[in-house]
Amino acid sequence: MATCDDIRTDLVAYVDGELDAAARVAVEGHVASCAACRRELALLRATGDLLAGLAAPAPAARFEERVRERLAKEAAREREGAREPIRLPAPGRLRRAFLAVAAAAAILAGGTTVYLTLSGRLGRDGRGTPGELPGEGGIARYGAGDEALEEEAIAKLDILENLDLVEDLELLESYEALEDPLQGLDLEGRG
Amino acid sequence: MPAPRATPADDAQALMLAFQAGEEAAFDRLVAATKADVVALAYRYGLDAARADDLAQETFIRVYKSRATYRPDARFRAWLLRIATNLVISEARARKRARLVPLDAGPGGEDDEAAAGQGHEDARAEPPEARLEREELAKAIEAAIQELPETQRAALILNRFHDQSYEEVGAALGMSLEAVKSLLFRARQNLKDRLARYVRPDADGF
């Protein structure tokens, strides 16, 4: 016979109908003879039921039009950007390019260590004076010759991970938006 | 065994495939068919109605741009909710880092109240006491959800409010089935404790 500890963490999955047959039988067998677990099961089930009545607002009027407007605005901005000769990284370099951009964003987001290290580099490279935050211009000028910056960014990966920027890498990579490396990083432009 | 019936999710999948194949108008129909789901998800994370709308629009912009990466073997709704979840979590983290107002601490303006009430078409027919009680309960539940640790909250919202199976929640959050099971168990326990005064179990567990 399964003990309380054996089946306890299965109780919610049981209520949700997510257990396989064997685990389900184990829960039912135990609960039939254990009043405490029976009560726990009832409470967990009732808690789930409580959530059912929660309402959410309906989408605003003209929702679809607003999506279209924003898409048009972005397309216009991209056309605007295309007139300037910005060298974009080749597809194979996308991952490393993202890391470099993420490093720059991390700096903006307060990654002091990265900032101190990279600001020296940026100064030496003539991309800004030491102590100056590399802004969008610096990032937009990112091109094929910045191996050292990339390597440094990759070396700081652990810091970037702490800043949660790399977690979205897979998702971001799948976006065409990455053709413009700045676009996927618009994390705080809204609200 | 009953024949599988066509659900709105199937429709959305078909629309996505049509859009992917180049039928531009299918995108608008897709947005119309699924927008409420995405707005509700953002709202569940504590965004007010206006910001929930904004985030949902951003989600569809991502859908539009990454249409080429959608694979028909992935359920469209799971894919959509995953994009929305990633966006809302990214925004929440960016806010936390920037030490801005937390998502759930915005002033509860009249817009919020009005918006929150929209889901209840029969609200006016209710006796005032019952309505007050329901509103108090809704506030308590929403507060309890916001207090959950981030991953518990994400798993709970996907599973409980958007009918995503444990497997789909795992895919969305990059977690094993066991991890999802444990996460949802802890989330439910936390809610049970925080909402203890409202929880009224039936006499029997099952």
Coordinates of C-alpha atoms in Angstrom, one line a residue:
Chain A
M1 CA 0.0 0.0 0.0
A2 CA 1.3 3.4 -1.0
T3 CA 2.1 5.8 1.9
C4 CA 1.0 9.4 2.3
D5 CA 4.5 10.6 1.1
D6 CA 4.3 8.3 -1.9
I7 CA 1.1 9.8 -3.3
R8 CA 1.1 13.3 -1.9
T9 CA 2.7 15.1 -4.8
D10 CA 0.4 13.2 -7.2
L11 CA -2.8 14.6 -5.7
V12 CA -3.1 17.6 -8.0
A13 CA -2.1 15.6 -11.1
Y14 CA -4.8 13.1 -10.0
V15 CA -7.4 15.8 -9.8
D16 CA -6.3 17.2 -13.1
G17 CA -6.6 13.8 -14.8
E18 CA -2.8 13.7 -15.6
L19 CA -1.8 10.5 -14.0
D20 CA -1.2 7.2 -15.7
A21 CA -3.3 4.2 -14.7
A22 CA -0.9 2.8 -12.2
A23 CA -0.4 6.1 -10.3
R24 CA -4.1 6.7 -10.4
V25 CA -4.8 3.4 -8.8
A26 CA -2.2 4.1 -6.1
V27 CA -3.8 7.4 -5.2
E28 CA -7.3 5.9 -5.1
G29 CA -6.1 3.0 -3.0
H30 CA -4.4 5.2 -0.5
V31 CA -7.0 7.9 -0.3
A32 CA -9.7 5.3 0.3
S33 CA -8.1 4.4 3.6
C34 CA -6.5 7.7 4.7
A35 CA -8.8 10.4 6.0
A36 CA -6.0 13.0 6.1
C37 CA -5.1 12.5 2.4
R38 CA -8.8 12.4 1.5
R39 CA -9.3 15.8 3.1
E40 CA -6.1 17.2 1.4
L41 CA -7.4 15.9 -2.0
A42 CA -10.8 17.6 -1.4
L43 CA -9.1 20.9 -0.4
L44 CA -6.8 20.8 -3.5
R45 CA -9.8 20.0 -5.7
A46 CA -11.9 22.8 -4.2
T47 CA -9.0 25.3 -4.6
G48 CA -8.9 24.4 -8.3
D49 CA -12.7 24.8 -8.6
L50 CA -12.4 28.2 -7.0
L51 CA -10.2 29.5 -9.8
A52 CA -12.7 28.5 -12.5
G53 CA -14.9 31.6 -12.1
L54 CA -12.2 34.2 -12.6
A55 CA -13.1 36.6 -15.4
A56 CA -10.7 38.4 -17.7
P57 CA -11.3 41.6 -19.8
A58 CA -12.3 41.3 -23.4
P59 CA -9.8 42.6 -25.9
A60 CA -10.1 46.3 -26.7
A61 CA -12.1 47.5 -29.7
R62 CA -10.2 47.7 -33.0
F63 CA -7.7 45.1 -31.7
E64 CA -7.0 43.7 -35.1
E65 CA -6.6 47.1 -36.7
R66 CA -4.1 48.1 -34.0
V67 CA -2.1 45.0 -34.7
R68 CA -2.1 45.9 -38.4
E69 CA -1.1 49.5 -37.6
R70 CA 1.8 48.4 -35.5
L71 CA 3.0 46.0 -38.2
A72 CA 2.8 48.8 -40.8
K73 CA 4.7 51.1 -38.5
E74 CA 7.4 48.5 -37.9
A75 CA 7.6 47.8 -41.7
A76 CA 8.0 51.5 -42.3
R77 CA 10.8 51.7 -39.7
E78 CA 12.5 48.8 -41.3
R79 CA 12.4 50.4 -44.7
E80 CA 13.7 53.6 -43.1
G81 CA 16.5 51.6 -41.5
A82 CA 17.3 49.8 -44.8
R83 CA 18.4 53.1 -46.4
E84 CA 21.3 53.4 -44.0
P85 CA 24.3 51.1 -44.8
I86 CA 24.2 48.9 -41.8
R87 CA 26.2 45.7 -42.0
L88 CA 24.3 42.9 -40.5
P89 CA 25.9 39.7 -39.3
A90 CA 25.8 36.7 -41.7
P91 CA 23.2 34.1 -40.7
G92 CA 25.8 31.7 -39.4
R93 CA 27.0 34.4 -37.0
L94 CA 23.5 35.2 -35.7
R95 CA 24.0 33.4 -32.4
R96 CA 27.2 35.2 -31.6
A97 CA 25.8 38.5 -32.8
F98 CA 22.9 38.1 -30.4
L99 CA 25.3 37.5 -27.5
A100 CA 27.2 40.6 -28.3
V101 CA 23.9 42.6 -28.5
A102 CA 22.7 40.9 -25.3
A103 CA 26.0 42.0 -23.6
A104 CA 25.4 45.5 -24.6
A105 CA 21.8 45.3 -23.4
A106 CA 23.0 43.7 -20.2
I107 CA 25.2 46.8 -19.7
L108 CA 22.2 49.0 -20.2
A109 CA 20.3 46.9 -17.8
G110 CA 22.8 47.3 -15.1
G111 CA 25.4 44.6 -15.5
T112 CA 28.2 46.6 -13.9
T113 CA 31.0 44.1 -14.3
V114 CA 30.3 43.6 -18.0
Y115 CA 30.0 47.4 -18.3
L116 CA 33.3 48.1 -16.7
T117 CA 35.1 45.5 -18.8
L118 CA 33.5 46.3 -22.1
S119 CA 33.5 50.1 -21.8
G120 CA 37.3 49.9 -21.8
R121 CA 37.2 47.8 -24.9
L122 CA 34.7 50.2 -26.6
G123 CA 36.9 53.1 -25.7
R124 CA 40.0 51.4 -27.2
D125 CA 38.0 50.6 -30.3
G126 CA 37.0 54.1 -30.8
R127 CA 33.3 53.3 -30.4
G128 CA 32.9 55.7 -27.6
T129 CA 35.0 57.1 -24.8
P130 CA 35.6 55.0 -21.7
G131 CA 32.8 55.5 -19.2
E132 CA 30.3 56.3 -21.9
L133 CA 27.4 53.9 -22.2
P134 CA 27.3 52.2 -25.6
G135 CA 23.9 53.3 -26.8
E136 CA 21.9 52.1 -29.8
G137 CA 24.3 53.7 -32.3
G138 CA 27.1 51.5 -31.0
I139 CA 25.1 48.4 -31.3
A140 CA 23.7 49.3 -34.7
R141 CA 27.3 49.7 -35.9
Y142 CA 28.1 46.2 -34.9
G143 CA 29.7 44.5 -37.8
A144 CA 31.9 41.6 -39.0
G145 CA 35.1 42.9 -37.5
D146 CA 34.1 42.8 -33.8
E147 CA 35.5 39.3 -33.0
A148 CA 37.1 40.5 -29.7
L149 CA 33.9 42.1 -28.5
E150 CA 32.0 38.9 -29.3
E151 CA 34.5 36.7 -27.5
E152 CA 34.3 38.9 -24.5
A153 CA 30.5 38.7 -24.6
I154 CA 30.6 35.0 -24.7
A155 CA 33.1 34.9 -21.8
K156 CA 30.5 36.8 -19.8
L157 CA 27.8 34.3 -20.5
D158 CA 27.2 33.4 -16.9
I159 CA 26.5 37.0 -16.1
L160 CA 24.2 37.3 -19.0
E161 CA 22.3 34.2 -17.8
N162 CA 21.9 35.8 -14.5
L163 CA 20.3 38.7 -16.2
D164 CA 17.9 36.3 -18.0
L165 CA 18.6 37.7 -21.4
V166 CA 19.9 34.5 -22.8
E167 CA 16.9 32.4 -21.8
D168 CA 14.9 33.8 -24.7
L169 CA 17.7 33.1 -27.1
E170 CA 16.0 30.1 -28.8
L171 CA 12.7 32.0 -29.2
L172 CA 14.5 35.1 -30.4
E173 CA 16.5 33.2 -32.9
S174 CA 13.4 31.9 -34.5
Y175 CA 12.2 35.4 -35.2
E176 CA 12.8 37.1 -38.4
A177 CA 13.1 40.1 -36.1
L178 CA 16.6 39.1 -35.5
E179 CA 17.5 40.5 -38.9
D180 CA 17.4 43.6 -36.9
P181 CA 19.4 42.7 -33.8
L182 CA 17.9 45.5 -31.8
Q183 CA 14.3 44.6 -32.3
G184 CA 14.1 41.5 -30.2
L185 CA 15.5 43.3 -27.2
D186 CA 12.8 45.8 -26.9
L187 CA 12.0 44.5 -23.4
E188 CA 11.0 47.7 -21.7
G189 CA 9.8 50.0 -24.4
R190 CA 6.2 49.4 -23.4
G191 CA 3.8 50.2 -20.6
Chain B
M1 CA -15.9 6.6 -28.8
P2 CA -17.4 10.0 -29.9
A3 CA -16.0 11.5 -33.1
P4 CA -13.6 14.4 -32.4
R5 CA -15.4 17.7 -32.9
A6 CA -13.9 20.7 -34.5
T7 CA -12.8 23.2 -31.8
P8 CA -11.8 26.8 -32.1
A9 CA -8.3 25.6 -31.6
D10 CA -8.5 23.5 -34.8
D11 CA -9.9 26.6 -36.6
A12 CA -6.9 28.6 -35.4
Q13 CA -4.6 25.9 -36.6
A14 CA -6.2 25.9 -40.0
L15 CA -6.0 29.7 -40.2
M16 CA -2.4 29.7 -39.2
L17 CA -1.6 27.2 -42.0
A18 CA -3.5 29.3 -44.5
F19 CA -1.6 32.4 -43.4
Q20 CA 1.6 30.6 -43.6
A21 CA 0.7 29.5 -47.1
G22 CA 0.4 33.2 -48.0
E23 CA -3.2 34.0 -47.4
E24 CA -2.8 37.4 -45.7
A25 CA -6.4 37.8 -44.7
A26 CA -6.2 34.6 -42.7
F27 CA -4.0 36.5 -40.2
D28 CA -6.7 38.9 -39.3
R29 CA -9.2 36.1 -38.8
L30 CA -6.6 34.3 -36.7
V31 CA -6.1 37.3 -34.5
A32 CA -9.9 37.7 -34.1
A33 CA -10.3 34.1 -33.2
T34 CA -7.5 33.9 -30.6
K35 CA -7.1 37.4 -29.2
A36 CA -9.2 36.9 -26.1
D37 CA -7.1 34.0 -25.1
V38 CA -3.9 36.0 -25.2
V39 CA -5.4 39.1 -23.6
A40 CA -6.7 36.9 -20.7
L41 CA -3.2 35.3 -20.3
A42 CA -1.5 38.7 -20.0
Y43 CA -4.3 39.9 -17.6
R44 CA -3.8 36.8 -15.4
Y45 CA -0.2 37.9 -15.0
G46 CA -1.4 41.1 -13.3
L47 CA -1.2 43.5 -16.3
D48 CA -4.0 46.0 -16.4
A49 CA -6.5 45.8 -19.3
A50 CA -4.6 48.3 -21.5
R51 CA -1.2 46.7 -21.0
A52 CA -2.7 43.2 -21.5
D53 CA -4.0 44.4 -24.8
D54 CA -0.6 45.9 -25.7
L55 CA 1.2 42.7 -24.9
A56 CA -1.3 40.6 -26.8
Q57 CA -0.8 42.8 -29.9
E58 CA 2.9 42.4 -29.5
T59 CA 2.4 38.6 -29.4
F60 CA 0.6 38.7 -32.7
I61 CA 3.3 40.8 -34.2
R62 CA 5.7 38.1 -33.3
V63 CA 3.3 35.5 -34.8
Y64 CA 3.2 37.5 -38.0
K65 CA 7.0 37.8 -38.2
S66 CA 7.8 34.3 -37.3
R67 CA 5.1 32.6 -39.3
A68 CA 7.8 30.8 -41.3
T69 CA 9.0 29.0 -38.1
Y70 CA 5.6 27.6 -37.2
R71 CA 5.5 23.9 -37.7
P72 CA 2.1 22.2 -38.3
D73 CA 3.0 19.4 -35.8
A74 CA 3.0 21.9 -33.0
R75 CA -0.5 22.9 -31.8
F76 CA -1.0 26.5 -32.8
R77 CA -2.6 27.5 -29.5
A78 CA 0.3 26.0 -27.5
W79 CA 2.7 27.9 -29.7
L80 CA 0.8 31.1 -29.4
L81 CA 0.5 30.9 -25.6
R82 CA 4.2 30.1 -25.4
I83 CA 5.1 33.2 -27.3
A84 CA 2.8 35.3 -25.0
T85 CA 4.2 33.7 -21.9
N86 CA 7.8 34.4 -22.9
L87 CA 6.9 38.0 -23.7
V88 CA 5.1 38.6 -20.4
I89 CA 7.8 37.0 -18.4
S90 CA 10.5 39.0 -20.2
E91 CA 8.6 42.1 -19.5
A92 CA 8.1 41.3 -15.8
R93 CA 11.8 40.6 -15.5
A94 CA 12.9 43.7 -17.3
R95 CA 10.6 45.7 -15.0
K96 CA 12.0 44.0 -11.9
R97 CA 15.5 44.7 -13.0
A98 CA 14.7 48.3 -13.8
R99 CA 13.0 48.5 -10.4
L100 CA 9.9 49.9 -11.9
V101 CA 6.5 49.4 -10.5
P102 CA 5.8 45.7 -10.2
L103 CA 3.2 44.3 -12.5
D104 CA 0.7 43.8 -9.8
A105 CA 1.1 47.1 -8.0
G106 CA -0.5 49.4 -10.5
P107 CA -3.2 51.7 -9.2
G108 CA -6.5 49.8 -9.6
G109 CA -8.2 52.5 -11.7
E110 CA -11.7 52.6 -12.9
D111 CA -10.7 51.2 -16.2
D112 CA -9.5 48.0 -14.5
E113 CA -12.7 47.7 -12.6
A114 CA -14.8 48.1 -15.7
A115 CA -12.6 45.8 -17.7
A116 CA -12.6 43.1 -15.1
G117 CA -16.3 43.2 -15.0
Q118 CA -16.7 42.6 -18.7
G119 CA -16.5 38.8 -18.3
H120 CA -19.7 38.8 -16.3
E121 CA -22.6 39.6 -18.5
D122 CA -25.1 38.8 -15.8
A123 CA -23.3 41.1 -13.3
R124 CA -26.3 43.5 -13.1
A125 CA -28.8 40.8 -12.3
E126 CA -26.9 39.7 -9.2
P127 CA -27.9 40.7 -5.7
P128 CA -25.4 43.3 -4.4
E129 CA -24.1 41.2 -1.5
A130 CA -23.4 38.2 -3.8
R131 CA -21.7 40.5 -6.2
L132 CA -19.5 42.0 -3.5
E133 CA -18.6 38.6 -2.3
R134 CA -17.7 37.5 -5.8
E135 CA -15.6 40.5 -6.4
E136 CA -13.8 40.1 -3.1
L137 CA -13.1 36.5 -3.9
A138 CA -11.8 37.4 -7.4
K139 CA -9.5 40.0 -5.9
A140 CA -8.2 37.5 -3.3
I141 CA -7.6 34.8 -6.0
E142 CA -5.8 37.3 -8.3
A143 CA -3.6 38.5 -5.4
A144 CA -2.8 34.9 -4.5
I145 CA -1.8 34.1 -8.1
Q146 CA 0.4 37.2 -8.3
E147 CA 2.2 36.0 -5.1
L148 CA 3.2 32.7 -6.5
P149 CA 6.8 32.2 -7.5
E150 CA 7.2 33.0 -11.2
T151 CA 7.4 29.4 -12.7
Q152 CA 4.6 28.2 -10.5
R153 CA 2.5 31.1 -11.7
A154 CA 3.4 30.5 -15.4
A155 CA 2.6 26.8 -15.1
L156 CA -0.7 27.4 -13.3
I157 CA -1.9 30.1 -15.7
L158 CA -1.2 27.9 -18.7
N159 CA -2.7 24.8 -17.2
R160 CA -5.6 26.2 -15.3
F161 CA -6.8 29.2 -17.4
H162 CA -5.7 28.0 -20.8
D163 CA -6.3 24.3 -20.7
Q164 CA -2.8 23.4 -21.5
S165 CA -1.9 19.8 -20.6
Y166 CA 1.0 19.1 -18.4
E167 CA 3.0 18.1 -21.5
E168 CA 2.1 21.4 -23.2
V169 CA 3.1 23.4 -20.1
G170 CA 6.4 21.5 -20.1
A171 CA 7.0 22.3 -23.7
A172 CA 6.1 26.0 -23.2
L173 CA 8.4 26.4 -20.1
G174 CA 11.1 24.0 -21.2
M175 CA 10.5 21.6 -18.3
S176 CA 10.1 17.8 -17.8
L177 CA 6.7 16.4 -17.1
E178 CA 7.8 15.5 -13.6
A179 CA 8.9 19.1 -13.0
V180 CA 5.6 20.4 -14.2
K181 CA 3.7 18.0 -12.0
S182 CA 5.7 19.1 -9.0
L183 CA 5.3 22.8 -9.9
L184 CA 1.6 22.6 -10.3
F185 CA 1.3 20.7 -7.0
R186 CA 3.2 23.3 -5.1
A187 CA 1.2 26.1 -6.9
R188 CA -2.1 24.5 -5.9
Q189 CA -0.9 24.0 -2.3
N190 CA 0.2 27.6 -2.1
L191 CA -3.1 28.8 -3.4
K192 CA -4.9 26.4 -1.0
D193 CA -3.1 28.0 2.0
R194 CA -3.6 31.6 0.8
L195 CA -7.2 31.1 0.0
A196 CA -8.0 28.9 3.0
R197 CA -10.9 31.1 4.1
Y198 CA -12.7 30.7 0.8
V199 CA -12.0 27.0 0.1
R200 CA -15.0 24.9 0.9
P201 CA -14.3 21.3 0.0
D202 CA -17.0 18.7 -0.6
A203 CA -17.4 16.2 2.1
D204 CA -15.6 13.5 0.1
G205 CA -12.3 13.8 -1.7
F206 CA -13.4 11.9 -4.8

